[in-house]
Amino acid sequence: MAGIRAAKAASILTSLCRQKRIGRCSFTSKRFRSDHANLNKTPLYDFHVAAGGHMVPFAGWSMPVNYKEGITSEHTNCRTKAVIFDVSHMLQSKIHGKDRTKFIESLTVADIEGLKENSGTLSLLLNDKGGIIDDLVVSKTDQGHIYMVTNAGCSDKDTAHIQGKLEEFKAAGLDVTFEPLHDMGLLALQGPLSAQVLQAGMSHDLSQLTFMTTITTDVFGIPCRVTRCGYTGEDGVEISVPASRTVELTERLLSSQETTVSMCGLGARDSLRLESGMCLYGNDIDETTTPIEATLAWTIAKRRRERRDFPAADLILKQLKEKPERKRVGLISKGAPPRAGASILDEAGQEVGHVTSGCPSPTLKVNVAMGYIKTQLSAVGTAVKVQVRKRSVDAEVAKMPFVPSKYYTGK
């Protein structure tokens, strides 16, 4: 059910991108009104409402899709300044025990053993058929545990999958425990000026915190975990903060004397991640998709390939060698924007794939999309058509990310 909820929420966000004027949307219409009483609420729920956030159901949570400025302005603010996303709905957890590395590697394609302390990686939880249960960020800390962040819409099935494997490990006499962190908030501070804003509240030199590294430190006097990562393609951090102090930290960041900082909702988060070529679980990847089809083979660490010891390794490595029948690609088009589910056609008008995400790009001023297409038609520059409102729109397979990433690597 979690996956279904995520897909429904994603379709709501995608509907925003169907509008030519993406910044003008209203979730106050009857179509989007919902009884929020039965939804989960982040520590910032009251803050969002007071700030004029347009609250919508998302993956079982009441979340802001945008604020008064509108999605286009929020998107631009992230690309040019610094913004804050509330991502407290995502599941944070810790894995303890001397066999924690072996345990996580039994679930994912990551090389946890090979990670340096206080560094992390994007990885994939896989089922026995090679399908993607979820994508997640896994960090190896110097505090005797592994820190993970997984998607909100997958939290129920992720937890069930992890707990099931945990029982198998414990039955075999291995030492590992799983600790979901339900008393923590999570903020994503993103944008080219984000480090400047954050440095004002930290004694730690942020120039030493590079992409996909993590530390525990005080931020404006609040004990936090700061990880340099994000879902926008911009430089930025995710800050794990005690739930009781999430509002306080948000207000301190917003009152920055360094630059203007503003709030950002799910609508801009979706257009930002799409410009950056990042997958949305439930739309672009799911349990019917393998890492090779999704062009996520780079997440499979070299040591794991050599040992063939990750879930469905034989199937996935065979697919990597022989190439899959379909693969995820980027698409660029003009005119009416492609919608999720739209058919991709070859020049003869035959269906050769489908769109999984699409929207007008506020940065590039063209339509960007991603979808799955027959591998023989996946080369960059290939001309295709997309079925939009019963019309065929000219499109072209394009390199992703559409907007170059600006992660801070220290170089």
mmCIF file of C-alpha atoms in Angstrom:
data_model
loop_
_atom_site.group_PDB
_atom_site.id
_atom_site.type_symbol
_atom_site.label_atom_id
_atom_site.label_comp_id
_atom_site.label_asym_id
_atom_site.label_seq_id
_atom_site.Cartn_x
_atom_site.Cartn_y
_atom_site.Cartn_z
ATOM 1 C CA MET A 1 0.000 0.000 0.000
ATOM 2 C CA ALA A 2 2.903 2.374 0.713
ATOM 3 C CA GLY A 3 4.037 2.144 -2.880
ATOM 4 C CA ILE A 4 0.516 2.864 -4.122
ATOM 5 C CA ARG A 5 0.280 5.932 -1.895
ATOM 6 C CA ALA A 6 3.614 7.171 -3.176
ATOM 7 C CA ALA A 7 2.544 6.711 -6.788
ATOM 8 C CA LYS A 8 -0.712 8.589 -6.180
ATOM 9 C CA ALA A 9 1.133 11.438 -4.512
ATOM 10 C CA ALA A 10 3.624 11.528 -7.364
ATOM 11 C CA SER A 11 0.791 11.775 -9.870
ATOM 12 C CA ILE A 12 -0.496 14.840 -8.032
ATOM 13 C CA LEU A 13 2.904 16.502 -8.316
ATOM 14 C CA THR A 14 3.201 15.488 -11.945
ATOM 15 C CA SER A 15 -0.148 17.131 -12.636
ATOM 16 C CA LEU A 16 1.408 20.452 -11.603
ATOM 17 C CA CYS A 17 3.984 20.080 -14.325
ATOM 18 C CA ARG A 18 1.306 19.642 -16.964
ATOM 19 C CA GLN A 19 0.534 23.326 -16.654
ATOM 20 C CA LYS A 20 2.391 25.715 -18.910
ATOM 21 C CA ARG A 21 2.544 28.172 -16.051
ATOM 22 C CA ILE A 22 3.946 25.794 -13.490
ATOM 23 C CA GLY A 23 4.126 28.457 -10.778
ATOM 24 C CA ARG A 24 0.378 28.965 -10.816
ATOM 25 C CA CYS A 25 -1.342 26.122 -9.065
ATOM 26 C CA SER A 26 -3.781 25.852 -6.231
ATOM 27 C CA PHE A 27 -4.216 22.958 -3.874
ATOM 28 C CA THR A 28 -7.067 24.741 -2.178
ATOM 29 C CA SER A 29 -9.468 23.503 -4.833
ATOM 30 C CA LYS A 30 -11.912 20.736 -3.911
ATOM 31 C CA ARG A 31 -9.961 18.300 -6.024
ATOM 32 C CA PHE A 32 -7.011 18.489 -3.637
ATOM 33 C CA ARG A 33 -8.731 19.052 -0.300
ATOM 34 C CA SER A 34 -8.364 16.182 2.113
ATOM 35 C CA ASP A 35 -8.970 15.375 5.733
ATOM 36 C CA HIS A 36 -5.476 15.906 7.126
ATOM 37 C CA ALA A 37 -6.505 14.671 10.581
ATOM 38 C CA ASN A 38 -5.619 11.091 9.676
ATOM 39 C CA LEU A 39 -2.315 11.947 8.026
ATOM 40 C CA ASN A 40 1.101 11.911 9.675
ATOM 41 C CA LYS A 41 2.523 15.334 10.424
ATOM 42 C CA THR A 42 6.141 16.419 10.542
ATOM 43 C CA PRO A 43 7.492 18.598 13.374
ATOM 44 C CA LEU A 44 7.059 21.559 11.004
ATOM 45 C CA TYR A 45 3.365 21.012 10.201
ATOM 46 C CA ASP A 46 2.062 24.032 12.159
ATOM 47 C CA PHE A 47 4.963 26.101 10.841
ATOM 48 C CA HIS A 48 4.009 25.249 7.240
ATOM 49 C CA VAL A 49 0.379 26.183 7.799
ATOM 50 C CA ALA A 50 1.320 29.490 9.419
ATOM 51 C CA ALA A 51 3.719 30.231 6.551
ATOM 52 C CA GLY A 52 0.972 29.749 3.962
ATOM 53 C CA GLY A 53 2.027 26.310 2.776
ATOM 54 C CA HIS A 54 -0.445 24.562 0.480
ATOM 55 C CA MET A 55 -0.766 21.258 2.318
ATOM 56 C CA VAL A 56 -1.480 18.056 0.394
ATOM 57 C CA PRO A 57 -1.472 14.334 1.195
ATOM 58 C CA PHE A 58 1.870 12.793 0.253
ATOM 59 C CA ALA A 59 2.861 9.209 1.104
ATOM 60 C CA GLY A 60 0.611 9.242 4.169
ATOM 61 C CA TRP A 61 1.859 12.640 5.345
ATOM 62 C CA SER A 62 0.477 16.172 5.201
ATOM 63 C CA MET A 63 3.152 18.098 3.291
ATOM 64 C CA PRO A 64 3.496 21.535 1.650
ATOM 65 C CA VAL A 65 3.482 21.360 -2.139
ATOM 66 C CA ASN A 66 4.291 25.076 -2.429
ATOM 67 C CA TYR A 67 4.088 28.411 -0.630
ATOM 68 C CA LYS A 68 2.804 31.811 -1.664
ATOM 69 C CA GLU A 69 5.617 32.558 -4.125
ATOM 70 C CA GLY A 70 4.696 29.561 -6.277
ATOM 71 C CA ILE A 71 6.627 26.629 -7.629
ATOM 72 C CA THR A 72 8.605 28.460 -10.313
ATOM 73 C CA SER A 73 9.937 31.045 -7.843
ATOM 74 C CA GLU A 74 10.806 28.348 -5.309
ATOM 75 C CA HIS A 75 12.587 26.366 -8.018
ATOM 76 C CA THR A 76 14.591 29.425 -9.103
ATOM 77 C CA ASN A 77 15.453 30.301 -5.501
ATOM 78 C CA CYS A 78 17.023 26.871 -5.103
ATOM 79 C CA ARG A 79 19.081 27.245 -8.267
ATOM 80 C CA THR A 80 20.302 30.745 -7.334
ATOM 81 C CA LYS A 81 20.146 31.218 -3.547
ATOM 82 C CA ALA A 82 19.315 28.869 -0.661
ATOM 83 C CA VAL A 83 16.076 27.138 0.285
ATOM 84 C CA ILE A 84 14.823 24.777 2.970
ATOM 85 C CA PHE A 85 12.808 21.632 2.300
ATOM 86 C CA ASP A 86 11.075 19.782 5.108
ATOM 87 C CA VAL A 87 11.945 16.126 4.457
ATOM 88 C CA SER A 88 11.122 14.898 7.945
ATOM 89 C CA HIS A 89 8.630 12.456 6.430
ATOM 90 C CA MET A 90 11.521 10.327 5.201
ATOM 91 C CA LEU A 91 12.540 7.402 7.398
ATOM 92 C CA GLN A 92 15.831 7.811 9.255
ATOM 93 C CA SER A 93 17.329 4.771 10.950
ATOM 94 C CA LYS A 94 20.456 3.309 12.487
ATOM 95 C CA ILE A 95 21.880 -0.190 12.137
ATOM 96 C CA HIS A 96 23.915 -1.384 15.130
ATOM 97 C CA GLY A 97 25.964 -4.474 15.942
ATOM 98 C CA LYS A 98 29.292 -5.951 14.879
ATOM 99 C CA ASP A 99 27.666 -7.596 11.839
ATOM 100 C CA ARG A 100 25.918 -4.410 10.655
ATOM 101 C CA THR A 101 28.066 -4.055 7.532
ATOM 102 C CA LYS A 102 27.427 -7.628 6.449
ATOM 103 C CA PHE A 103 23.718 -7.134 7.096
ATOM 104 C CA ILE A 104 23.330 -3.980 4.973
ATOM 105 C CA GLU A 105 25.387 -5.499 2.184
ATOM 106 C CA SER A 106 23.008 -8.487 2.154
ATOM 107 C CA LEU A 107 20.172 -6.067 1.344
ATOM 108 C CA THR A 108 21.825 -3.604 -1.030
ATOM 109 C CA VAL A 109 24.406 -3.202 -3.809
ATOM 110 C CA ALA A 110 26.622 -0.891 -1.731
ATOM 111 C CA ASP A 111 30.199 -1.535 -0.668
ATOM 112 C CA ILE A 112 29.818 -0.492 2.961
ATOM 113 C CA GLU A 113 33.051 -2.226 3.893
ATOM 114 C CA GLY A 114 34.951 -0.059 1.430
ATOM 115 C CA LEU A 115 33.476 3.245 2.578
ATOM 116 C CA LYS A 116 35.597 5.567 4.656
ATOM 117 C CA GLU A 117 34.190 6.451 8.053
ATOM 118 C CA ASN A 118 31.705 9.313 7.940
ATOM 119 C CA SER A 119 31.023 8.884 4.244
ATOM 120 C CA GLY A 120 28.005 7.534 2.413
ATOM 121 C CA THR A 121 26.567 6.465 -0.906
ATOM 122 C CA LEU A 122 23.308 6.240 -2.788
ATOM 123 C CA SER A 123 22.281 2.604 -2.928
ATOM 124 C CA LEU A 124 19.373 0.326 -3.784
ATOM 125 C CA LEU A 125 17.374 -2.182 -1.772
ATOM 126 C CA LEU A 126 16.711 -5.105 -4.110
ATOM 127 C CA ASN A 127 14.324 -8.050 -4.067
ATOM 128 C CA ASP A 128 15.272 -11.570 -5.122
ATOM 129 C CA LYS A 129 14.239 -10.826 -8.719
ATOM 130 C CA GLY A 130 16.459 -7.776 -9.031
ATOM 131 C CA GLY A 131 13.592 -5.300 -8.633
ATOM 132 C CA ILE A 132 14.199 -2.085 -6.735
ATOM 133 C CA ILE A 133 12.396 -2.074 -3.382
ATOM 134 C CA ASP A 134 13.679 1.427 -2.659
ATOM 135 C CA ASP A 135 16.572 3.802 -3.200
ATOM 136 C CA LEU A 136 18.324 5.100 -0.100
ATOM 137 C CA VAL A 137 21.371 6.896 1.257
ATOM 138 C CA VAL A 138 23.610 4.780 3.493
ATOM 139 C CA SER A 139 26.367 6.337 5.608
ATOM 140 C CA LYS A 140 29.135 4.587 7.550
ATOM 141 C CA THR A 141 29.696 6.584 10.738
ATOM 142 C CA ASP A 142 32.529 6.623 13.280
ATOM 143 C CA GLN A 143 30.002 6.096 16.079
ATOM 144 C CA GLY A 144 29.548 2.350 15.753
ATOM 145 C CA HIS A 145 26.446 2.389 13.562
ATOM 146 C CA ILE A 146 25.268 2.802 9.968
ATOM 147 C CA TYR A 147 22.915 5.712 9.299
ATOM 148 C CA MET A 148 20.256 5.347 6.589
ATOM 149 C CA VAL A 149 17.592 7.565 5.024
ATOM 150 C CA THR A 150 14.841 5.893 2.996
ATOM 151 C CA ASN A 151 11.736 7.145 1.183
ATOM 152 C CA ALA A 152 8.586 7.991 3.114
ATOM 153 C CA GLY A 153 6.297 6.209 0.669
ATOM 154 C CA CYS A 154 8.292 2.998 1.107
ATOM 155 C CA SER A 155 8.786 3.118 4.875
ATOM 156 C CA ASP A 156 6.278 0.364 5.675
ATOM 157 C CA LYS A 157 7.571 -2.135 3.129
ATOM 158 C CA ASP A 158 11.213 -1.157 3.745
ATOM 159 C CA THR A 159 10.814 -1.759 7.463
ATOM 160 C CA ALA A 160 9.038 -5.075 6.879
ATOM 161 C CA HIS A 161 11.764 -6.194 4.461
ATOM 162 C CA ILE A 162 14.566 -5.150 6.806
ATOM 163 C CA GLN A 163 12.911 -6.747 9.831
ATOM 164 C CA GLY A 164 12.394 -9.995 7.921
ATOM 165 C CA LYS A 165 16.060 -10.186 6.957
ATOM 166 C CA LEU A 166 17.019 -9.158 10.477
ATOM 167 C CA GLU A 167 15.265 -12.182 11.954
ATOM 168 C CA GLU A 168 17.165 -14.437 9.540
ATOM 169 C CA PHE A 169 20.467 -12.898 10.620
ATOM 170 C CA LYS A 170 19.684 -13.181 14.309
ATOM 171 C CA ALA A 171 18.569 -16.780 13.887
ATOM 172 C CA ALA A 172 21.994 -17.472 12.368
ATOM 173 C CA GLY A 173 23.648 -16.021 15.475
ATOM 174 C CA LEU A 174 24.752 -12.719 13.937
ATOM 175 C CA ASP A 175 24.855 -9.453 15.890
ATOM 176 C CA VAL A 176 22.725 -6.705 14.337
ATOM 177 C CA THR A 177 19.843 -4.438 15.420
ATOM 178 C CA PHE A 178 17.627 -1.977 13.531
ATOM 179 C CA GLU A 179 16.636 1.329 15.138
ATOM 180 C CA PRO A 180 14.090 3.548 13.332
ATOM 181 C CA LEU A 181 14.472 7.186 14.428
ATOM 182 C CA HIS A 182 10.958 8.472 15.011
ATOM 183 C CA ASP A 183 11.974 11.433 17.182
ATOM 184 C CA MET A 184 14.037 13.266 14.578
ATOM 185 C CA GLY A 185 13.270 15.917 11.989
ATOM 186 C CA LEU A 186 15.124 16.229 8.692
ATOM 187 C CA LEU A 187 15.788 19.473 6.813
ATOM 188 C CA ALA A 188 17.336 19.795 3.353
ATOM 189 C CA LEU A 189 19.151 23.109 2.952
ATOM 190 C CA GLN A 190 19.883 23.374 -0.770
ATOM 191 C CA GLY A 191 21.282 25.902 -3.208
ATOM 192 C CA PRO A 192 24.572 27.598 -4.154
ATOM 193 C CA LEU A 193 24.511 29.770 -1.012
ATOM 194 C CA SER A 194 23.533 26.991 1.405
ATOM 195 C CA ALA A 195 27.048 26.437 2.782
ATOM 196 C CA GLN A 196 27.423 30.156 3.429
ATOM 197 C CA VAL A 197 24.167 30.144 5.390
ATOM 198 C CA LEU A 198 25.028 27.035 7.385
ATOM 199 C CA GLN A 199 28.622 28.044 8.160
ATOM 200 C CA ALA A 200 27.320 30.985 10.193
ATOM 201 C CA GLY A 201 25.858 28.526 12.695
ATOM 202 C CA MET A 202 28.734 26.032 12.842
ATOM 203 C CA SER A 203 32.281 25.910 14.155
ATOM 204 C CA HIS A 204 33.126 23.013 11.823
ATOM 205 C CA ASP A 205 34.778 24.143 8.583
ATOM 206 C CA LEU A 206 32.289 23.226 5.856
ATOM 207 C CA SER A 207 35.001 23.356 3.211
ATOM 208 C CA GLN A 208 36.159 20.043 4.718
ATOM 209 C CA LEU A 209 32.703 18.453 4.400
ATOM 210 C CA THR A 210 32.510 17.219 0.817
ATOM 211 C CA PHE A 211 29.701 15.579 -1.128
ATOM 212 C CA MET A 212 28.376 12.412 0.563
ATOM 213 C CA THR A 213 30.287 12.919 3.809
ATOM 214 C CA THR A 214 28.614 13.307 7.194
ATOM 215 C CA ILE A 215 29.374 14.663 10.672
ATOM 216 C CA THR A 216 27.660 15.145 14.013
ATOM 217 C CA THR A 217 27.992 18.731 15.179
ATOM 218 C CA ASP A 218 26.089 21.629 16.697
ATOM 219 C CA VAL A 219 24.181 23.906 14.322
ATOM 220 C CA PHE A 220 23.233 27.169 16.041
ATOM 221 C CA GLY A 221 23.771 25.312 19.316
ATOM 222 C CA ILE A 222 21.519 22.385 18.354
ATOM 223 C CA PRO A 223 23.037 18.866 18.170
ATOM 224 C CA CYS A 224 22.580 17.607 14.598
ATOM 225 C CA ARG A 225 23.880 15.238 11.968
ATOM 226 C CA VAL A 226 24.872 17.146 8.832
ATOM 227 C CA THR A 227 25.307 15.225 5.564
ATOM 228 C CA ARG A 228 26.397 16.977 2.391
ATOM 229 C CA CYS A 229 23.881 15.631 -0.098
ATOM 230 C CA GLY A 230 20.446 16.394 -1.532
ATOM 231 C CA TYR A 231 17.846 15.797 -4.207
ATOM 232 C CA THR A 232 18.200 18.940 -6.311
ATOM 233 C CA GLY A 233 21.573 18.698 -8.069
ATOM 234 C CA GLU A 234 22.725 21.790 -6.180
ATOM 235 C CA ASP A 235 25.241 21.973 -3.364
ATOM 236 C CA GLY A 236 23.535 21.477 -0.048
ATOM 237 C CA VAL A 237 23.079 19.433 3.104
ATOM 238 C CA GLU A 238 20.513 17.336 4.881
ATOM 239 C CA ILE A 239 20.326 18.078 8.598
ATOM 240 C CA SER A 240 18.992 15.481 11.028
ATOM 241 C CA VAL A 241 17.740 17.411 14.052
ATOM 242 C CA PRO A 242 15.791 16.478 17.201
ATOM 243 C CA ALA A 243 12.078 16.772 16.437
ATOM 244 C CA SER A 244 11.570 19.119 19.384
ATOM 245 C CA ARG A 245 14.063 21.615 17.930
ATOM 246 C CA THR A 246 13.228 21.392 14.214
ATOM 247 C CA VAL A 247 11.158 24.586 14.200
ATOM 248 C CA GLU A 248 13.916 26.434 16.091
ATOM 249 C CA LEU A 249 16.563 25.375 13.573
ATOM 250 C CA THR A 250 14.334 26.261 10.617
ATOM 251 C CA GLU A 251 13.729 29.737 12.001
ATOM 252 C CA ARG A 252 17.433 30.290 12.622
ATOM 253 C CA LEU A 253 18.283 29.311 9.056
ATOM 254 C CA LEU A 254 15.525 31.516 7.631
ATOM 255 C CA SER A 255 16.815 34.494 9.602
ATOM 256 C CA SER A 256 20.238 34.208 7.979
ATOM 257 C CA GLN A 257 22.212 37.440 7.747
ATOM 258 C CA GLU A 258 24.250 35.963 4.887
ATOM 259 C CA THR A 259 21.565 35.764 2.197
ATOM 260 C CA THR A 260 17.834 35.402 1.698
ATOM 261 C CA VAL A 261 16.668 31.897 2.621
ATOM 262 C CA SER A 262 13.153 30.736 1.796
ATOM 263 C CA MET A 263 10.986 27.640 2.159
ATOM 264 C CA CYS A 264 10.448 25.235 -0.717
ATOM 265 C CA GLY A 265 7.725 22.626 -1.247
ATOM 266 C CA LEU A 266 7.278 19.292 -2.950
ATOM 267 C CA GLY A 267 6.348 20.821 -6.299
ATOM 268 C CA ALA A 268 9.722 22.509 -6.782
ATOM 269 C CA ARG A 269 11.484 19.495 -5.303
ATOM 270 C CA ASP A 270 9.974 17.413 -8.088
ATOM 271 C CA SER A 271 10.949 19.787 -10.916
ATOM 272 C CA LEU A 272 14.444 20.242 -9.462
ATOM 273 C CA ARG A 273 15.117 16.524 -9.186
ATOM 274 C CA LEU A 274 13.792 15.938 -12.704
ATOM 275 C CA GLU A 275 16.092 18.606 -14.175
ATOM 276 C CA SER A 276 18.876 16.806 -12.310
ATOM 277 C CA GLY A 277 17.954 13.422 -13.814
ATOM 278 C CA MET A 278 17.066 11.839 -10.463
ATOM 279 C CA CYS A 279 14.508 9.086 -10.081
ATOM 280 C CA LEU A 280 11.262 9.368 -8.147
ATOM 281 C CA TYR A 281 10.398 6.057 -6.546
ATOM 282 C CA GLY A 282 7.003 4.812 -7.676
ATOM 283 C CA ASN A 283 7.301 6.691 -10.972
ATOM 284 C CA ASP A 284 10.747 6.113 -12.464
ATOM 285 C CA ILE A 285 11.806 3.031 -10.490
ATOM 286 C CA ASP A 286 9.918 0.313 -8.658
ATOM 287 C CA GLU A 287 9.974 -3.404 -7.937
ATOM 288 C CA THR A 288 9.524 -4.230 -11.626
ATOM 289 C CA THR A 289 12.641 -2.238 -12.542
ATOM 290 C CA THR A 290 16.226 -3.475 -12.303
ATOM 291 C CA PRO A 291 19.242 -1.215 -11.698
ATOM 292 C CA ILE A 292 20.457 -1.899 -15.245
ATOM 293 C CA GLU A 293 17.156 -0.894 -16.849
ATOM 294 C CA ALA A 294 17.111 2.216 -14.673
ATOM 295 C CA THR A 295 20.693 3.126 -15.741
ATOM 296 C CA LEU A 296 21.735 2.859 -12.107
ATOM 297 C CA ALA A 297 24.440 0.256 -12.676
ATOM 298 C CA TRP A 298 26.941 2.754 -11.213
ATOM 299 C CA THR A 299 25.426 2.126 -7.772
ATOM 300 C CA ILE A 300 26.670 -1.495 -7.878
ATOM 301 C CA ALA A 301 30.113 -1.346 -6.305
ATOM 302 C CA LYS A 302 33.067 -3.041 -8.009
ATOM 303 C CA ARG A 303 33.721 -5.351 -5.066
ATOM 304 C CA ARG A 304 30.089 -6.440 -5.013
ATOM 305 C CA ARG A 305 30.210 -7.237 -8.743
ATOM 306 C CA GLU A 306 33.357 -9.279 -8.292
ATOM 307 C CA ARG A 307 31.910 -11.237 -5.375
ATOM 308 C CA ARG A 308 28.458 -11.563 -6.952
ATOM 309 C CA ASP A 309 27.036 -11.399 -3.439
ATOM 310 C CA PHE A 310 24.174 -8.894 -3.711
ATOM 311 C CA PRO A 311 20.488 -9.810 -4.214
ATOM 312 C CA ALA A 312 19.758 -11.270 -7.690
ATOM 313 C CA ALA A 313 23.416 -10.779 -8.656
ATOM 314 C CA ASP A 314 23.452 -13.417 -11.407
ATOM 315 C CA LEU A 315 20.389 -11.971 -13.118
ATOM 316 C CA ILE A 316 21.580 -8.368 -12.850
ATOM 317 C CA LEU A 317 25.144 -9.042 -13.969
ATOM 318 C CA LYS A 318 23.848 -11.038 -16.927
ATOM 319 C CA GLN A 319 21.631 -8.111 -17.857
ATOM 320 C CA LEU A 320 24.579 -5.751 -17.501
ATOM 321 C CA LYS A 321 26.626 -7.876 -19.920
ATOM 322 C CA GLU A 322 23.918 -8.567 -22.480
ATOM 323 C CA LYS A 323 22.023 -5.235 -22.143
ATOM 324 C CA PRO A 324 18.363 -5.038 -21.125
ATOM 325 C CA GLU A 325 15.476 -4.772 -23.583
ATOM 326 C CA ARG A 326 14.614 -1.312 -22.260
ATOM 327 C CA LYS A 327 16.402 1.463 -20.409
ATOM 328 C CA ARG A 328 15.664 4.767 -18.745
ATOM 329 C CA VAL A 329 16.434 7.830 -20.864
ATOM 330 C CA GLY A 330 15.995 11.564 -20.780
ATOM 331 C CA LEU A 331 13.753 13.363 -23.264
ATOM 332 C CA ILE A 332 13.534 16.993 -24.357
ATOM 333 C CA SER A 333 10.578 18.436 -26.250
ATOM 334 C CA LYS A 334 8.688 21.646 -26.938
ATOM 335 C CA GLY A 335 4.988 22.408 -26.976
ATOM 336 C CA ALA A 336 2.655 20.570 -24.612
ATOM 337 C CA PRO A 337 4.707 18.823 -21.900
ATOM 338 C CA PRO A 338 4.718 14.994 -21.815
ATOM 339 C CA ARG A 339 2.834 13.412 -18.926
ATOM 340 C CA ALA A 340 3.699 10.380 -16.866
ATOM 341 C CA GLY A 341 2.262 7.365 -18.694
ATOM 342 C CA ALA A 342 2.444 8.956 -22.140
ATOM 343 C CA SER A 343 3.526 6.650 -24.949
ATOM 344 C CA ILE A 344 6.889 7.133 -26.633
ATOM 345 C CA LEU A 345 6.700 6.419 -30.381
ATOM 346 C CA ASP A 346 9.312 5.774 -33.038
ATOM 347 C CA GLU A 347 9.271 7.698 -36.318
ATOM 348 C CA ALA A 348 6.896 5.108 -37.795
ATOM 349 C CA GLY A 349 4.393 5.779 -35.025
ATOM 350 C CA GLN A 350 4.955 2.462 -33.208
ATOM 351 C CA GLU A 351 4.996 2.503 -29.396
ATOM 352 C CA VAL A 352 8.530 1.888 -28.117
ATOM 353 C CA GLY A 353 8.265 3.021 -24.522
ATOM 354 C CA HIS A 354 6.525 5.279 -22.029
ATOM 355 C CA VAL A 355 7.168 8.448 -20.035
ATOM 356 C CA THR A 356 7.543 8.116 -16.260
ATOM 357 C CA SER A 357 8.085 11.781 -15.273
ATOM 358 C CA GLY A 358 7.814 15.049 -17.143
ATOM 359 C CA CYS A 359 7.449 18.802 -16.673
ATOM 360 C CA PRO A 360 8.382 22.145 -18.221
ATOM 361 C CA SER A 361 11.906 23.002 -17.050
ATOM 362 C CA PRO A 362 11.922 26.399 -15.290
ATOM 363 C CA THR A 363 15.685 26.578 -15.833
ATOM 364 C CA LEU A 364 15.953 25.495 -19.484
ATOM 365 C CA LYS A 365 12.555 26.758 -20.749
ATOM 366 C CA VAL A 366 11.888 23.480 -22.579
ATOM 367 C CA ASN A 367 10.039 20.339 -21.539
ATOM 368 C CA VAL A 368 12.127 17.686 -19.816
ATOM 369 C CA ALA A 369 11.043 14.128 -19.153
ATOM 370 C CA MET A 370 12.371 10.694 -18.475
ATOM 371 C CA GLY A 371 10.991 7.330 -19.409
ATOM 372 C CA TYR A 372 11.756 3.818 -20.595
ATOM 373 C CA ILE A 373 12.468 3.053 -24.227
ATOM 374 C CA LYS A 374 13.723 0.101 -26.253
ATOM 375 C CA THR A 375 17.476 -0.047 -25.807
ATOM 376 C CA GLN A 376 18.213 0.148 -29.537
ATOM 377 C CA LEU A 377 16.562 3.585 -29.599
ATOM 378 C CA SER A 378 18.198 4.917 -26.446
ATOM 379 C CA ALA A 379 21.197 6.731 -27.963
ATOM 380 C CA VAL A 380 21.389 10.450 -27.210
ATOM 381 C CA GLY A 381 20.052 12.440 -30.150
ATOM 382 C CA THR A 382 17.577 9.811 -31.323
ATOM 383 C CA ALA A 383 14.403 11.448 -32.658
ATOM 384 C CA VAL A 384 11.163 10.099 -31.206
ATOM 385 C CA LYS A 385 7.626 11.291 -30.641
ATOM 386 C CA VAL A 386 5.565 11.451 -27.471
ATOM 387 C CA GLN A 387 1.803 11.069 -27.354
ATOM 388 C CA VAL A 388 0.417 14.175 -25.625
ATOM 389 C CA ARG A 389 -3.348 14.748 -25.537
ATOM 390 C CA LYS A 390 -3.878 12.487 -28.540
ATOM 391 C CA ARG A 391 -1.238 14.365 -30.525
ATOM 392 C CA SER A 392 2.295 13.293 -31.402
ATOM 393 C CA VAL A 393 4.889 15.773 -30.156
ATOM 394 C CA ASP A 394 8.442 15.757 -31.501
ATOM 395 C CA ALA A 395 11.026 14.815 -28.876
ATOM 396 C CA GLU A 396 14.655 13.798 -28.680
ATOM 397 C CA VAL A 397 16.560 11.439 -26.396
ATOM 398 C CA ALA A 398 18.804 13.649 -24.279
ATOM 399 C CA LYS A 399 21.703 13.272 -21.898
ATOM 400 C CA MET A 400 20.958 13.496 -18.186
ATOM 401 C CA PRO A 401 21.230 15.416 -15.986
ATOM 402 C CA PHE A 402 19.510 18.083 -18.028
ATOM 403 C CA VAL A 403 20.975 20.745 -15.709
ATOM 404 C CA PRO A 404 24.597 20.052 -14.674
ATOM 405 C CA SER A 405 25.054 18.991 -11.052
ATOM 406 C CA LYS A 406 26.958 21.316 -8.721
ATOM 407 C CA TYR A 407 27.894 19.033 -5.835
ATOM 408 C CA TYR A 408 30.745 20.252 -3.652
ATOM 409 C CA THR A 409 33.720 17.905 -4.004
ATOM 410 C CA GLY A 410 36.354 20.170 -2.519
ATOM 411 C CA LYS A 411 38.113 20.638 -5.849
#
